[in-house]
């Protein structure tokens, strides 16, 4: 967020980003190792990729940031919907 607001990056902000990416990787591993259907794993991979794309979008390209955010929200919704269907 700091980079998007034209604020200098900090060690703390960088550490928080790395921690968030590590948490996503751990969550993805949990899904893959849980024995969940392949479709849920595929959707989890798509969500991680879309979430990383939000952070990687050029900070001054508001259209790219918005598009990446929309993609991440759609990926999240798709995973939630599929997981809910699986649990029924």
CSV table of N, CA and C in Angstrom, one decimal:
chain,number,residue,atom,x,y,z
A,1,UNK,N,0.8,-1.2,0.0
A,1,UNK,CA,0.0,0.0,0.0
A,1,UNK,C,0.9,1.3,0.0
A,2,UNK,N,1.9,1.3,0.7
A,2,UNK,CA,2.8,2.5,0.8
A,2,UNK,C,3.2,2.8,-0.6
A,3,UNK,N,3.6,1.9,-1.4
A,3,UNK,CA,4.1,2.2,-2.7
A,3,UNK,C,3.0,2.8,-3.6
A,4,UNK,N,1.8,2.4,-3.4
A,4,UNK,CA,0.7,2.9,-4.2
A,4,UNK,C,0.4,4.4,-3.7
A,5,UNK,N,0.7,4.7,-2.5
A,5,UNK,CA,0.4,6.0,-2.0
A,5,UNK,C,1.6,6.9,-2.2
A,6,UNK,N,2.6,6.5,-2.9
A,6,UNK,CA,3.8,7.2,-3.2
A,6,UNK,C,4.6,7.5,-1.9
A,7,UNK,N,4.5,6.6,-1.0
A,7,UNK,CA,5.3,6.7,0.3
A,7,UNK,C,6.4,5.8,0.1
A,8,UNK,N,7.6,6.1,0.8
A,8,UNK,CA,8.7,5.2,0.7
A,8,UNK,C,8.4,3.8,1.3
A,9,UNK,N,9.0,2.8,0.7
A,9,UNK,CA,8.8,1.4,1.2
A,9,UNK,C,9.6,1.3,2.5
A,10,UNK,N,9.2,0.5,3.5
A,10,UNK,CA,9.9,0.4,4.7
A,10,UNK,C,10.2,-1.1,4.9
A,11,UNK,N,11.2,-1.3,5.8
A,11,UNK,CA,11.5,-2.7,6.2
A,11,UNK,C,10.2,-3.4,6.8
A,12,UNK,N,9.5,-2.7,7.6
A,12,UNK,CA,8.3,-3.3,8.2
A,12,UNK,C,7.2,-3.6,7.1
A,13,UNK,N,7.0,-2.7,6.1
A,13,UNK,CA,6.0,-3.0,5.1
A,13,UNK,C,6.5,-4.2,4.2
A,14,UNK,N,7.8,-4.2,3.9
A,14,UNK,CA,8.3,-5.4,3.2
A,14,UNK,C,8.1,-6.7,3.9
A,15,UNK,N,8.4,-6.7,5.2
A,15,UNK,CA,8.3,-7.9,6.0
A,15,UNK,C,6.8,-8.3,6.0
A,16,UNK,N,5.9,-7.4,6.1
A,16,UNK,CA,4.5,-7.7,6.1
A,16,UNK,C,4.1,-8.3,4.8
A,17,UNK,N,4.6,-7.8,3.7
A,17,UNK,CA,4.3,-8.4,2.4
A,17,UNK,C,4.8,-9.8,2.3
A,18,UNK,N,6.0,-10.0,2.7
A,18,UNK,CA,6.6,-11.3,2.6
A,18,UNK,C,5.8,-12.3,3.5
A,19,UNK,N,5.4,-11.8,4.7
A,19,UNK,CA,4.6,-12.7,5.6
A,19,UNK,C,3.3,-13.0,5.0
A,20,UNK,N,2.7,-12.1,4.3
A,20,UNK,CA,1.4,-12.4,3.6
A,20,UNK,C,1.6,-13.4,2.5
A,21,UNK,N,2.6,-13.3,1.8
A,21,UNK,CA,2.9,-14.2,0.7
A,21,UNK,C,3.2,-15.6,1.3
A,22,UNK,N,3.9,-15.7,2.4
A,22,UNK,CA,4.2,-16.9,3.0
A,22,UNK,C,2.9,-17.6,3.5
A,23,UNK,N,2.0,-16.8,4.1
A,23,UNK,CA,0.8,-17.3,4.6
A,23,UNK,C,-0.1,-17.9,3.4
A,24,UNK,N,0.0,-17.2,2.3
A,24,UNK,CA,-0.8,-17.7,1.1
A,24,UNK,C,-0.2,-19.0,0.7
A,25,UNK,N,1.1,-19.1,0.6
A,25,UNK,CA,1.8,-20.4,0.2
A,25,UNK,C,1.4,-21.5,1.2
A,26,UNK,N,1.4,-21.2,2.5
A,26,UNK,CA,1.1,-22.2,3.5
A,26,UNK,C,-0.4,-22.7,3.3
A,27,UNK,N,-1.2,-21.7,3.1
A,27,UNK,CA,-2.7,-22.0,2.9
A,27,UNK,C,-2.8,-22.9,1.6
A,28,UNK,N,-2.1,-22.6,0.6
A,28,UNK,CA,-2.2,-23.3,-0.6
A,28,UNK,C,-1.7,-24.8,-0.4
A,29,UNK,N,-0.6,-24.9,0.3
A,29,UNK,CA,-0.1,-26.2,0.6
A,29,UNK,C,-1.1,-27.0,1.5
A,30,UNK,N,-1.8,-26.4,2.4
A,30,UNK,CA,-2.8,-27.0,3.2
A,30,UNK,C,-3.9,-27.6,2.3
A,31,UNK,N,-4.4,-26.8,1.4
A,31,UNK,CA,-5.5,-27.2,0.5
A,31,UNK,C,-5.0,-28.4,-0.3
A,32,UNK,N,-3.8,-28.3,-0.9
A,32,UNK,CA,-3.3,-29.4,-1.7
A,32,UNK,C,-3.1,-30.7,-0.9
A,33,UNK,N,-2.7,-30.6,0.3
A,33,UNK,CA,-2.4,-31.8,1.1
A,33,UNK,C,-3.6,-32.3,1.8
A,34,UNK,N,-4.7,-31.6,1.8
A,34,UNK,CA,-5.9,-32.0,2.5
A,34,UNK,C,-6.7,-33.1,1.9
A,35,UNK,N,-6.4,-33.4,0.6
A,35,UNK,CA,-7.2,-34.4,-0.1
A,35,UNK,C,-8.4,-33.8,-0.7
A,36,UNK,N,-8.4,-32.5,-0.8
A,36,UNK,CA,-9.6,-31.8,-1.4
A,36,UNK,C,-9.6,-32.2,-2.9
A,37,UNK,N,-10.7,-32.1,-3.5
A,37,UNK,CA,-10.8,-32.3,-5.0
A,37,UNK,C,-9.8,-31.4,-5.8
A,38,UNK,N,-9.4,-31.9,-6.9
A,38,UNK,CA,-8.4,-31.2,-7.7
A,38,UNK,C,-8.9,-29.8,-8.1
A,39,UNK,N,-10.2,-29.7,-8.3
A,39,UNK,CA,-10.8,-28.4,-8.7
A,39,UNK,C,-10.6,-27.4,-7.6
A,40,UNK,N,-10.7,-27.7,-6.3
A,40,UNK,CA,-10.4,-26.8,-5.2
A,40,UNK,C,-9.0,-26.4,-5.2
A,41,UNK,N,-8.1,-27.3,-5.5
A,41,UNK,CA,-6.6,-26.9,-5.6
A,41,UNK,C,-6.4,-26.0,-6.7
A,42,UNK,N,-7.0,-26.3,-7.9
A,42,UNK,CA,-6.9,-25.4,-9.0
A,42,UNK,C,-7.4,-24.0,-8.7
A,43,UNK,N,-8.5,-23.9,-8.0
A,43,UNK,CA,-9.0,-22.6,-7.7
A,43,UNK,C,-8.2,-21.9,-6.6
A,44,UNK,N,-7.6,-22.6,-5.7
A,44,UNK,CA,-6.7,-22.0,-4.7
A,44,UNK,C,-5.4,-21.5,-5.4
A,45,UNK,N,-4.9,-22.2,-6.4
A,45,UNK,CA,-3.7,-21.7,-7.1
A,45,UNK,C,-4.1,-20.4,-7.9
A,46,UNK,N,-5.3,-20.4,-8.5
A,46,UNK,CA,-5.7,-19.2,-9.2
A,46,UNK,C,-5.9,-18.0,-8.2
A,47,UNK,N,-6.4,-18.3,-7.0
A,47,UNK,CA,-6.5,-17.2,-6.1
A,47,UNK,C,-5.2,-16.7,-5.6
A,48,UNK,N,-4.2,-17.5,-5.4
A,48,UNK,CA,-2.9,-17.1,-5.0
A,48,UNK,C,-2.3,-16.2,-6.1
A,49,UNK,N,-2.4,-16.7,-7.3
A,49,UNK,CA,-1.8,-16.0,-8.5
A,49,UNK,C,-2.5,-14.6,-8.6
A,50,UNK,N,-3.8,-14.6,-8.5
A,50,UNK,CA,-4.5,-13.3,-8.6
A,50,UNK,C,-4.2,-12.4,-7.4
A,51,UNK,N,-4.0,-12.9,-6.3
A,51,UNK,CA,-3.6,-12.1,-5.1
A,51,UNK,C,-2.2,-11.5,-5.3
A,52,UNK,N,-1.3,-12.3,-5.7
A,52,UNK,CA,0.0,-11.8,-6.0
A,52,UNK,C,0.0,-10.7,-7.0
A,53,UNK,N,-0.8,-10.9,-8.1
A,53,UNK,CA,-0.9,-9.9,-9.1
A,53,UNK,C,-1.4,-8.5,-8.6
A,54,UNK,N,-2.2,-8.5,-7.6
A,54,UNK,CA,-2.6,-7.2,-7.0
A,54,UNK,C,-1.3,-6.5,-6.5
A,55,UNK,N,-0.5,-7.1,-5.8
A,55,UNK,CA,0.7,-6.5,-5.3
A,55,UNK,C,1.7,-6.1,-6.4
A,56,UNK,N,1.7,-6.9,-7.5
A,56,UNK,CA,2.6,-6.7,-8.6
A,56,UNK,C,2.2,-5.7,-9.6
A,57,UNK,N,0.9,-5.3,-9.6
A,57,UNK,CA,0.4,-4.3,-10.5
A,57,UNK,C,1.1,-3.0,-10.4
A,58,UNK,N,1.4,-2.3,-11.5
A,58,UNK,CA,2.1,-1.0,-11.5
A,58,UNK,C,1.3,-0.1,-10.6
A,59,UNK,N,2.0,0.5,-9.6
A,59,UNK,CA,1.3,1.3,-8.6
A,59,UNK,C,0.6,2.5,-9.1
A,60,UNK,N,1.1,3.1,-10.2
A,60,UNK,CA,0.5,4.3,-10.7
A,60,UNK,C,-0.5,4.0,-11.8
A,61,UNK,N,-0.7,2.8,-12.2
A,61,UNK,CA,-1.6,2.4,-13.2
A,61,UNK,C,-2.9,1.9,-12.4
A,62,UNK,N,-3.8,2.9,-12.1
A,62,UNK,CA,-4.9,2.6,-11.3
A,62,UNK,C,-5.9,1.6,-12.0
A,63,UNK,N,-5.9,1.6,-13.3
A,63,UNK,CA,-6.7,0.6,-14.1
A,63,UNK,C,-6.2,-0.8,-13.8
A,64,UNK,N,-4.9,-0.9,-13.9
A,64,UNK,CA,-4.3,-2.3,-13.7
A,64,UNK,C,-4.5,-2.7,-12.2
A,65,UNK,N,-4.4,-1.8,-11.3
A,65,UNK,CA,-4.6,-2.1,-9.9
A,65,UNK,C,-6.1,-2.6,-9.7
A,66,UNK,N,-7.0,-1.8,-10.3
A,66,UNK,CA,-8.4,-2.2,-10.2
A,66,UNK,C,-8.7,-3.5,-10.8
A,67,UNK,N,-8.2,-3.7,-12.0
A,67,UNK,CA,-8.4,-5.0,-12.7
A,67,UNK,C,-7.8,-6.2,-11.9
A,68,UNK,N,-6.6,-6.0,-11.3
A,68,UNK,CA,-6.0,-7.1,-10.5
A,68,UNK,C,-6.9,-7.3,-9.3
A,69,UNK,N,-7.4,-6.3,-8.7
A,69,UNK,CA,-8.2,-6.4,-7.5
A,69,UNK,C,-9.5,-7.2,-7.8
A,70,UNK,N,-10.1,-6.8,-9.0
A,70,UNK,CA,-11.4,-7.4,-9.4
A,70,UNK,C,-11.1,-8.9,-9.7
A,71,UNK,N,-10.0,-9.2,-10.3
A,71,UNK,CA,-9.6,-10.6,-10.6
A,71,UNK,C,-9.5,-11.4,-9.3
A,72,UNK,N,-8.8,-10.8,-8.3
A,72,UNK,CA,-8.6,-11.5,-7.0
A,72,UNK,C,-9.9,-11.7,-6.3
A,73,UNK,N,-10.8,-10.7,-6.3
A,73,UNK,CA,-12.1,-10.9,-5.7
A,73,UNK,C,-12.9,-12.0,-6.4
A,74,UNK,N,-12.8,-12.1,-7.7
A,74,UNK,CA,-13.6,-13.1,-8.4
A,74,UNK,C,-13.0,-14.5,-8.1
A,75,UNK,N,-11.7,-14.6,-8.0
A,75,UNK,CA,-11.0,-15.8,-7.7
A,75,UNK,C,-11.4,-16.3,-6.3
A,76,UNK,N,-11.5,-15.3,-5.4
A,76,UNK,CA,-11.8,-15.7,-4.0
A,76,UNK,C,-13.3,-16.2,-4.0
A,77,UNK,N,-14.2,-15.5,-4.7
A,77,UNK,CA,-15.6,-15.9,-4.7
A,77,UNK,C,-15.7,-17.3,-5.3
A,78,UNK,N,-15.0,-17.6,-6.4
A,78,UNK,CA,-15.0,-18.9,-7.0
A,78,UNK,C,-14.6,-20.0,-6.1
A,79,UNK,N,-13.5,-19.7,-5.4
A,79,UNK,CA,-13.0,-20.8,-4.4
A,79,UNK,C,-14.0,-21.0,-3.3
A,80,UNK,N,-14.5,-19.9,-2.7
A,80,UNK,CA,-15.5,-20.0,-1.7
A,80,UNK,C,-16.8,-20.8,-2.1
A,81,UNK,N,-17.2,-20.5,-3.3
A,81,UNK,CA,-18.4,-21.1,-3.9
A,81,UNK,C,-18.2,-22.6,-4.1
A,82,UNK,N,-17.0,-23.0,-4.6
A,82,UNK,CA,-16.7,-24.4,-4.9
A,82,UNK,C,-16.5,-25.1,-3.5
A,83,UNK,N,-15.9,-24.5,-2.6
A,83,UNK,CA,-15.6,-25.1,-1.3
A,83,UNK,C,-17.0,-25.3,-0.6
A,84,UNK,N,-17.9,-24.4,-0.6
A,84,UNK,CA,-19.2,-24.5,0.0
A,84,UNK,C,-19.9,-25.7,-0.6
A,85,UNK,N,-19.9,-25.8,-2.0
A,85,UNK,CA,-20.5,-26.9,-2.7
A,85,UNK,C,-19.9,-28.2,-2.2
A,86,UNK,N,-18.6,-28.3,-2.1
A,86,UNK,CA,-18.0,-29.5,-1.7
A,86,UNK,C,-18.4,-29.9,-0.3
A,87,UNK,N,-18.6,-29.0,0.6
A,87,UNK,CA,-18.9,-29.3,2.0
A,87,UNK,C,-20.4,-29.7,2.2
A,88,UNK,N,-21.2,-29.5,1.2
A,88,UNK,CA,-22.6,-29.8,1.3
A,88,UNK,C,-22.9,-31.3,1.2
